[in-house]
Amino acid sequence: MDRLRATLAIARTPEGLRIVVSRRIDASPERVWGLLVDTRRWPDWGPSVLDVEAQPPRIEEGATGRVRTFFGRWLPFTITRVSEWSWSWRIGPVQATGHRVIPADSSCRVGFEVPLFAFPYVLVCWWALRRIETLATAPPTDNEW
């Protein structure tokens, strides 16, 4: 059953050819999107993110901040694109992952678009998708948007 929830593909994205790892989640697209765009929630689902400093805490195109990675190092980021149900960012000079939600009634498919050169990062994204599913299907908390 778990294999049917997760998929891996190569696709053309606004940032170019990418590896897309995605997962069907039985939660509302709005709930999942809220997890992806609230920088305060990134450490909850992002295995490589320990902390985030961003103003405002909800992403918008051109917003900047910094993220502390599992290596303990702070890296600057810029949100490079936000459109309906998708966003991308640059970490330092590198165009990093894209994030997307594809609504489907009361569920959705959430995915990460990984640059081809960063193919090992697909494993981190797969782990993040499982964490997002756990968060999105849990009872709502007070700190959600």
mmCIF file with all atom_site columns, C-alpha atoms in Angstrom:
data_model
loop_
_atom_site.group_PDB
_atom_site.id
_atom_site.type_symbol
_atom_site.label_atom_id
_atom_site.label_alt_id
_atom_site.label_comp_id
_atom_site.label_asym_id
_atom_site.label_entity_id
_atom_site.label_seq_id
_atom_site.pdbx_PDB_ins_code
_atom_site.Cartn_x
_atom_site.Cartn_y
_atom_site.Cartn_z
_atom_site.occupancy
_atom_site.B_iso_or_equiv
_atom_site.pdbx_formal_charge
_atom_site.auth_seq_id
_atom_site.auth_comp_id
_atom_site.auth_asym_id
_atom_site.auth_atom_id
_atom_site.pdbx_PDB_model_num
ATOM 1   C CA . MET A 1 1   ? 0.000   0.000  0.000   1.00 0.00 ? 1   MET A CA 1
ATOM 2   C CA . ASP A 1 2   ? 2.795   2.450  0.879   1.00 0.00 ? 2   ASP A CA 1
ATOM 3   C CA . ARG A 1 3   ? 4.325   2.003  -2.574  1.00 0.00 ? 3   ARG A CA 1
ATOM 4   C CA . LEU A 1 4   ? 1.096   3.177  -4.186  1.00 0.00 ? 4   LEU A CA 1
ATOM 5   C CA . ARG A 1 5   ? 1.184   6.388  -2.152  1.00 0.00 ? 5   ARG A CA 1
ATOM 6   C CA . ALA A 1 6   ? 4.701   7.428  -3.203  1.00 0.00 ? 6   ALA A CA 1
ATOM 7   C CA . THR A 1 7   ? 5.965   7.991  -6.746  1.00 0.00 ? 7   THR A CA 1
ATOM 8   C CA . LEU A 1 8   ? 9.207   9.026  -8.375  1.00 0.00 ? 8   LEU A CA 1
ATOM 9   C CA . ALA A 1 9   ? 9.447   10.636 -11.820 1.00 0.00 ? 9   ALA A CA 1
ATOM 10  C CA . ILE A 1 10  ? 11.466  12.981 -14.002 1.00 0.00 ? 10  ILE A CA 1
ATOM 11  C CA . ALA A 1 11  ? 9.459   16.061 -15.011 1.00 0.00 ? 11  ALA A CA 1
ATOM 12  C CA . ARG A 1 12  ? 9.877   19.483 -16.549 1.00 0.00 ? 12  ARG A CA 1
ATOM 13  C CA . THR A 1 13  ? 9.167   22.185 -13.940 1.00 0.00 ? 13  THR A CA 1
ATOM 14  C CA . PRO A 1 14  ? 9.399   25.994 -14.017 1.00 0.00 ? 14  PRO A CA 1
ATOM 15  C CA . GLU A 1 15  ? 12.987  25.529 -12.749 1.00 0.00 ? 15  GLU A CA 1
ATOM 16  C CA . GLY A 1 16  ? 13.874  22.966 -15.448 1.00 0.00 ? 16  GLY A CA 1
ATOM 17  C CA . LEU A 1 17  ? 14.133  19.200 -15.568 1.00 0.00 ? 17  LEU A CA 1
ATOM 18  C CA . ARG A 1 18  ? 13.754  17.760 -12.051 1.00 0.00 ? 18  ARG A CA 1
ATOM 19  C CA . ILE A 1 19  ? 13.316  14.539 -10.142 1.00 0.00 ? 19  ILE A CA 1
ATOM 20  C CA . VAL A 1 20  ? 9.858   14.665 -8.573  1.00 0.00 ? 20  VAL A CA 1
ATOM 21  C CA . VAL A 1 21  ? 9.140   12.578 -5.509  1.00 0.00 ? 21  VAL A CA 1
ATOM 22  C CA . SER A 1 22  ? 5.515   12.748 -4.413  1.00 0.00 ? 22  SER A CA 1
ATOM 23  C CA . ARG A 1 23  ? 3.027   11.120 -2.090  1.00 0.00 ? 23  ARG A CA 1
ATOM 24  C CA . ARG A 1 24  ? -0.761  10.952 -1.896  1.00 0.00 ? 24  ARG A CA 1
ATOM 25  C CA . ILE A 1 25  ? -1.970  12.215 1.464   1.00 0.00 ? 25  ILE A CA 1
ATOM 26  C CA . ASP A 1 26  ? -5.495  11.788 2.817   1.00 0.00 ? 26  ASP A CA 1
ATOM 27  C CA . ALA A 1 27  ? -5.734  15.353 4.115   1.00 0.00 ? 27  ALA A CA 1
ATOM 28  C CA . SER A 1 28  ? -7.100  18.566 2.679   1.00 0.00 ? 28  SER A CA 1
ATOM 29  C CA . PRO A 1 29  ? -4.835  20.394 0.217   1.00 0.00 ? 29  PRO A CA 1
ATOM 30  C CA . GLU A 1 30  ? -5.205  23.534 2.354   1.00 0.00 ? 30  GLU A CA 1
ATOM 31  C CA . ARG A 1 31  ? -3.875  21.739 5.436   1.00 0.00 ? 31  ARG A CA 1
ATOM 32  C CA . VAL A 1 32  ? -0.872  20.334 3.586   1.00 0.00 ? 32  VAL A CA 1
ATOM 33  C CA . TRP A 1 33  ? -0.189  23.671 1.876   1.00 0.00 ? 33  TRP A CA 1
ATOM 34  C CA . GLY A 1 34  ? -0.260  25.363 5.282   1.00 0.00 ? 34  GLY A CA 1
ATOM 35  C CA . LEU A 1 35  ? 2.539   23.073 6.475   1.00 0.00 ? 35  LEU A CA 1
ATOM 36  C CA . LEU A 1 36  ? 4.648   23.829 3.405   1.00 0.00 ? 36  LEU A CA 1
ATOM 37  C CA . VAL A 1 37  ? 4.346   27.624 3.505   1.00 0.00 ? 37  VAL A CA 1
ATOM 38  C CA . ASP A 1 38  ? 4.669   28.220 7.265   1.00 0.00 ? 38  ASP A CA 1
ATOM 39  C CA . THR A 1 39  ? 8.422   28.452 7.929   1.00 0.00 ? 39  THR A CA 1
ATOM 40  C CA . ARG A 1 40  ? 7.804   27.776 11.619  1.00 0.00 ? 40  ARG A CA 1
ATOM 41  C CA . ARG A 1 41  ? 6.643   24.260 10.644  1.00 0.00 ? 41  ARG A CA 1
ATOM 42  C CA . TRP A 1 42  ? 9.610   23.378 8.409   1.00 0.00 ? 42  TRP A CA 1
ATOM 43  C CA . PRO A 1 43  ? 11.633  21.775 11.236  1.00 0.00 ? 43  PRO A CA 1
ATOM 44  C CA . ASP A 1 44  ? 8.589   19.600 12.045  1.00 0.00 ? 44  ASP A CA 1
ATOM 45  C CA . TRP A 1 45  ? 8.646   17.892 8.650   1.00 0.00 ? 45  TRP A CA 1
ATOM 46  C CA . GLY A 1 46  ? 12.024  18.693 7.073   1.00 0.00 ? 46  GLY A CA 1
ATOM 47  C CA . PRO A 1 47  ? 14.656  16.181 8.227   1.00 0.00 ? 47  PRO A CA 1
ATOM 48  C CA . SER A 1 48  ? 17.472  18.471 7.053   1.00 0.00 ? 48  SER A CA 1
ATOM 49  C CA . VAL A 1 49  ? 16.042  21.622 8.715   1.00 0.00 ? 49  VAL A CA 1
ATOM 50  C CA . LEU A 1 50  ? 16.777  22.270 12.383  1.00 0.00 ? 50  LEU A CA 1
ATOM 51  C CA . ASP A 1 51  ? 15.667  25.901 12.594  1.00 0.00 ? 51  ASP A CA 1
ATOM 52  C CA . VAL A 1 52  ? 14.412  28.758 10.426  1.00 0.00 ? 52  VAL A CA 1
ATOM 53  C CA . GLU A 1 53  ? 14.546  32.537 10.739  1.00 0.00 ? 53  GLU A CA 1
ATOM 54  C CA . ALA A 1 54  ? 12.212  34.320 8.327   1.00 0.00 ? 54  ALA A CA 1
ATOM 55  C CA . GLN A 1 55  ? 10.029  37.421 8.279   1.00 0.00 ? 55  GLN A CA 1
ATOM 56  C CA . PRO A 1 56  ? 7.202   37.045 7.637   1.00 0.00 ? 56  PRO A CA 1
ATOM 57  C CA . PRO A 1 57  ? 6.880   33.416 8.763   1.00 0.00 ? 57  PRO A CA 1
ATOM 58  C CA . ARG A 1 58  ? 4.522   32.593 5.860   1.00 0.00 ? 58  ARG A CA 1
ATOM 59  C CA . ILE A 1 59  ? 6.425   32.478 2.573   1.00 0.00 ? 59  ILE A CA 1
ATOM 60  C CA . GLU A 1 60  ? 5.927   34.934 -0.250  1.00 0.00 ? 60  GLU A CA 1
ATOM 61  C CA . GLU A 1 61  ? 7.867   35.492 -3.448  1.00 0.00 ? 61  GLU A CA 1
ATOM 62  C CA . GLY A 1 62  ? 11.093  37.389 -2.787  1.00 0.00 ? 62  GLY A CA 1
ATOM 63  C CA . ALA A 1 63  ? 11.061  36.682 0.956   1.00 0.00 ? 63  ALA A CA 1
ATOM 64  C CA . THR A 1 64  ? 14.417  35.924 2.513   1.00 0.00 ? 64  THR A CA 1
ATOM 65  C CA . GLY A 1 65  ? 15.636  34.271 5.644   1.00 0.00 ? 65  GLY A CA 1
ATOM 66  C CA . ARG A 1 66  ? 18.034  31.662 6.815   1.00 0.00 ? 66  ARG A CA 1
ATOM 67  C CA . VAL A 1 67  ? 17.812  27.997 7.625   1.00 0.00 ? 67  VAL A CA 1
ATOM 68  C CA . ARG A 1 68  ? 19.989  25.956 9.989   1.00 0.00 ? 68  ARG A CA 1
ATOM 69  C CA . THR A 1 69  ? 20.712  22.577 8.461   1.00 0.00 ? 69  THR A CA 1
ATOM 70  C CA . PHE A 1 70  ? 21.427  19.257 10.138  1.00 0.00 ? 70  PHE A CA 1
ATOM 71  C CA . PHE A 1 71  ? 25.123  20.127 9.703   1.00 0.00 ? 71  PHE A CA 1
ATOM 72  C CA . GLY A 1 72  ? 24.515  22.968 12.195  1.00 0.00 ? 72  GLY A CA 1
ATOM 73  C CA . ARG A 1 73  ? 25.318  25.653 9.638   1.00 0.00 ? 73  ARG A CA 1
ATOM 74  C CA . TRP A 1 74  ? 23.039  28.611 8.885   1.00 0.00 ? 74  TRP A CA 1
ATOM 75  C CA . LEU A 1 75  ? 22.406  29.166 5.174   1.00 0.00 ? 75  LEU A CA 1
ATOM 76  C CA . PRO A 1 76  ? 20.575  32.111 3.569   1.00 0.00 ? 76  PRO A CA 1
ATOM 77  C CA . PHE A 1 77  ? 17.518  31.450 1.428   1.00 0.00 ? 77  PHE A CA 1
ATOM 78  C CA . THR A 1 78  ? 15.288  33.357 -0.969  1.00 0.00 ? 78  THR A CA 1
ATOM 79  C CA . ILE A 1 79  ? 11.821  32.292 -2.076  1.00 0.00 ? 79  ILE A CA 1
ATOM 80  C CA . THR A 1 80  ? 12.126  32.526 -5.864  1.00 0.00 ? 80  THR A CA 1
ATOM 81  C CA . ARG A 1 81  ? 8.635   31.544 -6.991  1.00 0.00 ? 81  ARG A CA 1
ATOM 82  C CA . VAL A 1 82  ? 5.201   31.225 -5.411  1.00 0.00 ? 82  VAL A CA 1
ATOM 83  C CA . SER A 1 83  ? 2.164   30.285 -7.468  1.00 0.00 ? 83  SER A CA 1
ATOM 84  C CA . GLU A 1 84  ? -1.066  28.519 -6.704  1.00 0.00 ? 84  GLU A CA 1
ATOM 85  C CA . TRP A 1 85  ? -0.102  25.326 -4.867  1.00 0.00 ? 85  TRP A CA 1
ATOM 86  C CA . SER A 1 86  ? 3.630   25.511 -5.612  1.00 0.00 ? 86  SER A CA 1
ATOM 87  C CA . TRP A 1 87  ? 6.780   27.325 -4.552  1.00 0.00 ? 87  TRP A CA 1
ATOM 88  C CA . SER A 1 88  ? 10.548  27.154 -5.030  1.00 0.00 ? 88  SER A CA 1
ATOM 89  C CA . TRP A 1 89  ? 13.551  28.571 -3.275  1.00 0.00 ? 89  TRP A CA 1
ATOM 90  C CA . ARG A 1 90  ? 17.242  29.233 -3.610  1.00 0.00 ? 90  ARG A CA 1
ATOM 91  C CA . ILE A 1 91  ? 19.620  28.347 -0.791  1.00 0.00 ? 91  ILE A CA 1
ATOM 92  C CA . GLY A 1 92  ? 22.638  30.579 -1.147  1.00 0.00 ? 92  GLY A CA 1
ATOM 93  C CA . PRO A 1 93  ? 23.442  30.622 -4.877  1.00 0.00 ? 93  PRO A CA 1
ATOM 94  C CA . VAL A 1 94  ? 21.833  27.215 -5.559  1.00 0.00 ? 94  VAL A CA 1
ATOM 95  C CA . GLN A 1 95  ? 18.296  26.807 -6.909  1.00 0.00 ? 95  GLN A CA 1
ATOM 96  C CA . ALA A 1 96  ? 17.010  24.214 -4.438  1.00 0.00 ? 96  ALA A CA 1
ATOM 97  C CA . THR A 1 97  ? 13.858  22.109 -4.206  1.00 0.00 ? 97  THR A CA 1
ATOM 98  C CA . GLY A 1 98  ? 10.442  23.007 -5.486  1.00 0.00 ? 98  GLY A CA 1
ATOM 99  C CA . HIS A 1 99  ? 7.337   22.173 -3.469  1.00 0.00 ? 99  HIS A CA 1
ATOM 100 C CA . ARG A 1 100 ? 3.874   21.412 -4.831  1.00 0.00 ? 100 ARG A CA 1
ATOM 101 C CA . VAL A 1 101 ? 0.423   20.319 -3.787  1.00 0.00 ? 101 VAL A CA 1
ATOM 102 C CA . ILE A 1 102 ? -2.023  18.849 -6.284  1.00 0.00 ? 102 ILE A CA 1
ATOM 103 C CA . PRO A 1 103 ? -5.572  18.991 -4.870  1.00 0.00 ? 103 PRO A CA 1
ATOM 104 C CA . ALA A 1 104 ? -7.909  16.022 -5.330  1.00 0.00 ? 104 ALA A CA 1
ATOM 105 C CA . ASP A 1 105 ? -11.211 16.445 -3.465  1.00 0.00 ? 105 ASP A CA 1
ATOM 106 C CA . SER A 1 106 ? -10.526 15.808 0.242   1.00 0.00 ? 106 SER A CA 1
ATOM 107 C CA . SER A 1 107 ? -7.007  14.509 -0.390  1.00 0.00 ? 107 SER A CA 1
ATOM 108 C CA . CYS A 1 108 ? -3.992  15.673 -2.343  1.00 0.00 ? 108 CYS A CA 1
ATOM 109 C CA . ARG A 1 109 ? -0.637  14.710 -3.767  1.00 0.00 ? 109 ARG A CA 1
ATOM 110 C CA . VAL A 1 110 ? 2.316   16.593 -2.331  1.00 0.00 ? 110 VAL A CA 1
ATOM 111 C CA . GLY A 1 111 ? 5.684   16.574 -4.032  1.00 0.00 ? 111 GLY A CA 1
ATOM 112 C CA . PHE A 1 112 ? 9.222   17.855 -4.016  1.00 0.00 ? 112 PHE A CA 1
ATOM 113 C CA . GLU A 1 113 ? 11.074  18.786 -7.194  1.00 0.00 ? 113 GLU A CA 1
ATOM 114 C CA . VAL A 1 114 ? 14.747  17.936 -6.750  1.00 0.00 ? 114 VAL A CA 1
ATOM 115 C CA . PRO A 1 115 ? 17.526  19.207 -9.053  1.00 0.00 ? 115 PRO A CA 1
ATOM 116 C CA . LEU A 1 116 ? 19.081  16.344 -11.013 1.00 0.00 ? 116 LEU A CA 1
ATOM 117 C CA . PHE A 1 117 ? 22.532  16.999 -9.496  1.00 0.00 ? 117 PHE A CA 1
ATOM 118 C CA . ALA A 1 118 ? 21.045  16.495 -6.007  1.00 0.00 ? 118 ALA A CA 1
ATOM 119 C CA . PHE A 1 119 ? 19.472  13.071 -6.666  1.00 0.00 ? 119 PHE A CA 1
ATOM 120 C CA . PRO A 1 120 ? 20.545  11.597 -3.263  1.00 0.00 ? 120 PRO A CA 1
ATOM 121 C CA . TYR A 1 121 ? 18.354  14.269 -1.617  1.00 0.00 ? 121 TYR A CA 1
ATOM 122 C CA . VAL A 1 122 ? 15.313  12.339 -2.907  1.00 0.00 ? 122 VAL A CA 1
ATOM 123 C CA . LEU A 1 123 ? 15.692  10.090 0.168   1.00 0.00 ? 123 LEU A CA 1
ATOM 124 C CA . VAL A 1 124 ? 15.432  13.096 2.493   1.00 0.00 ? 124 VAL A CA 1
ATOM 125 C CA . CYS A 1 125 ? 12.362  14.289 0.575   1.00 0.00 ? 125 CYS A CA 1
ATOM 126 C CA . TRP A 1 126 ? 10.734  10.859 0.809   1.00 0.00 ? 126 TRP A CA 1
ATOM 127 C CA . TRP A 1 127 ? 11.236  10.991 4.583   1.00 0.00 ? 127 TRP A CA 1
ATOM 128 C CA . ALA A 1 128 ? 9.811   14.550 4.674   1.00 0.00 ? 128 ALA A CA 1
ATOM 129 C CA . LEU A 1 129 ? 6.702   13.408 2.781   1.00 0.00 ? 129 LEU A CA 1
ATOM 130 C CA . ARG A 1 130 ? 6.031   10.745 5.409   1.00 0.00 ? 130 ARG A CA 1
ATOM 131 C CA . ARG A 1 131 ? 6.404   13.370 8.149   1.00 0.00 ? 131 ARG A CA 1
ATOM 132 C CA . ILE A 1 132 ? 4.055   15.744 6.308   1.00 0.00 ? 132 ILE A CA 1
ATOM 133 C CA . GLU A 1 133 ? 1.491   12.971 6.061   1.00 0.00 ? 133 GLU A CA 1
ATOM 134 C CA . THR A 1 134 ? 1.723   12.334 9.816   1.00 0.00 ? 134 THR A CA 1
ATOM 135 C CA . LEU A 1 135 ? 1.297   16.047 10.591  1.00 0.00 ? 135 LEU A CA 1
ATOM 136 C CA . ALA A 1 136 ? -1.478  16.626 8.050   1.00 0.00 ? 136 ALA A CA 1
ATOM 137 C CA . THR A 1 137 ? -3.577  13.700 9.237   1.00 0.00 ? 137 THR A CA 1
ATOM 138 C CA . ALA A 1 138 ? -3.189  14.489 12.958  1.00 0.00 ? 138 ALA A CA 1
ATOM 139 C CA . PRO A 1 139 ? -5.771  16.590 14.838  1.00 0.00 ? 139 PRO A CA 1
ATOM 140 C CA . PRO A 1 140 ? -5.245  20.344 14.195  1.00 0.00 ? 140 PRO A CA 1
ATOM 141 C CA . THR A 1 141 ? -3.059  22.316 16.596  1.00 0.00 ? 141 THR A CA 1
ATOM 142 C CA . ASP A 1 142 ? -3.323  25.900 17.799  1.00 0.00 ? 142 ASP A CA 1
ATOM 143 C CA . ASN A 1 143 ? -0.205  27.047 15.900  1.00 0.00 ? 143 ASN A CA 1
ATOM 144 C CA . GLU A 1 144 ? -1.566  26.275 12.419  1.00 0.00 ? 144 GLU A CA 1
ATOM 145 C CA . TRP A 1 145 ? -2.628  29.130 10.098  1.00 0.00 ? 145 TRP A CA 1
#
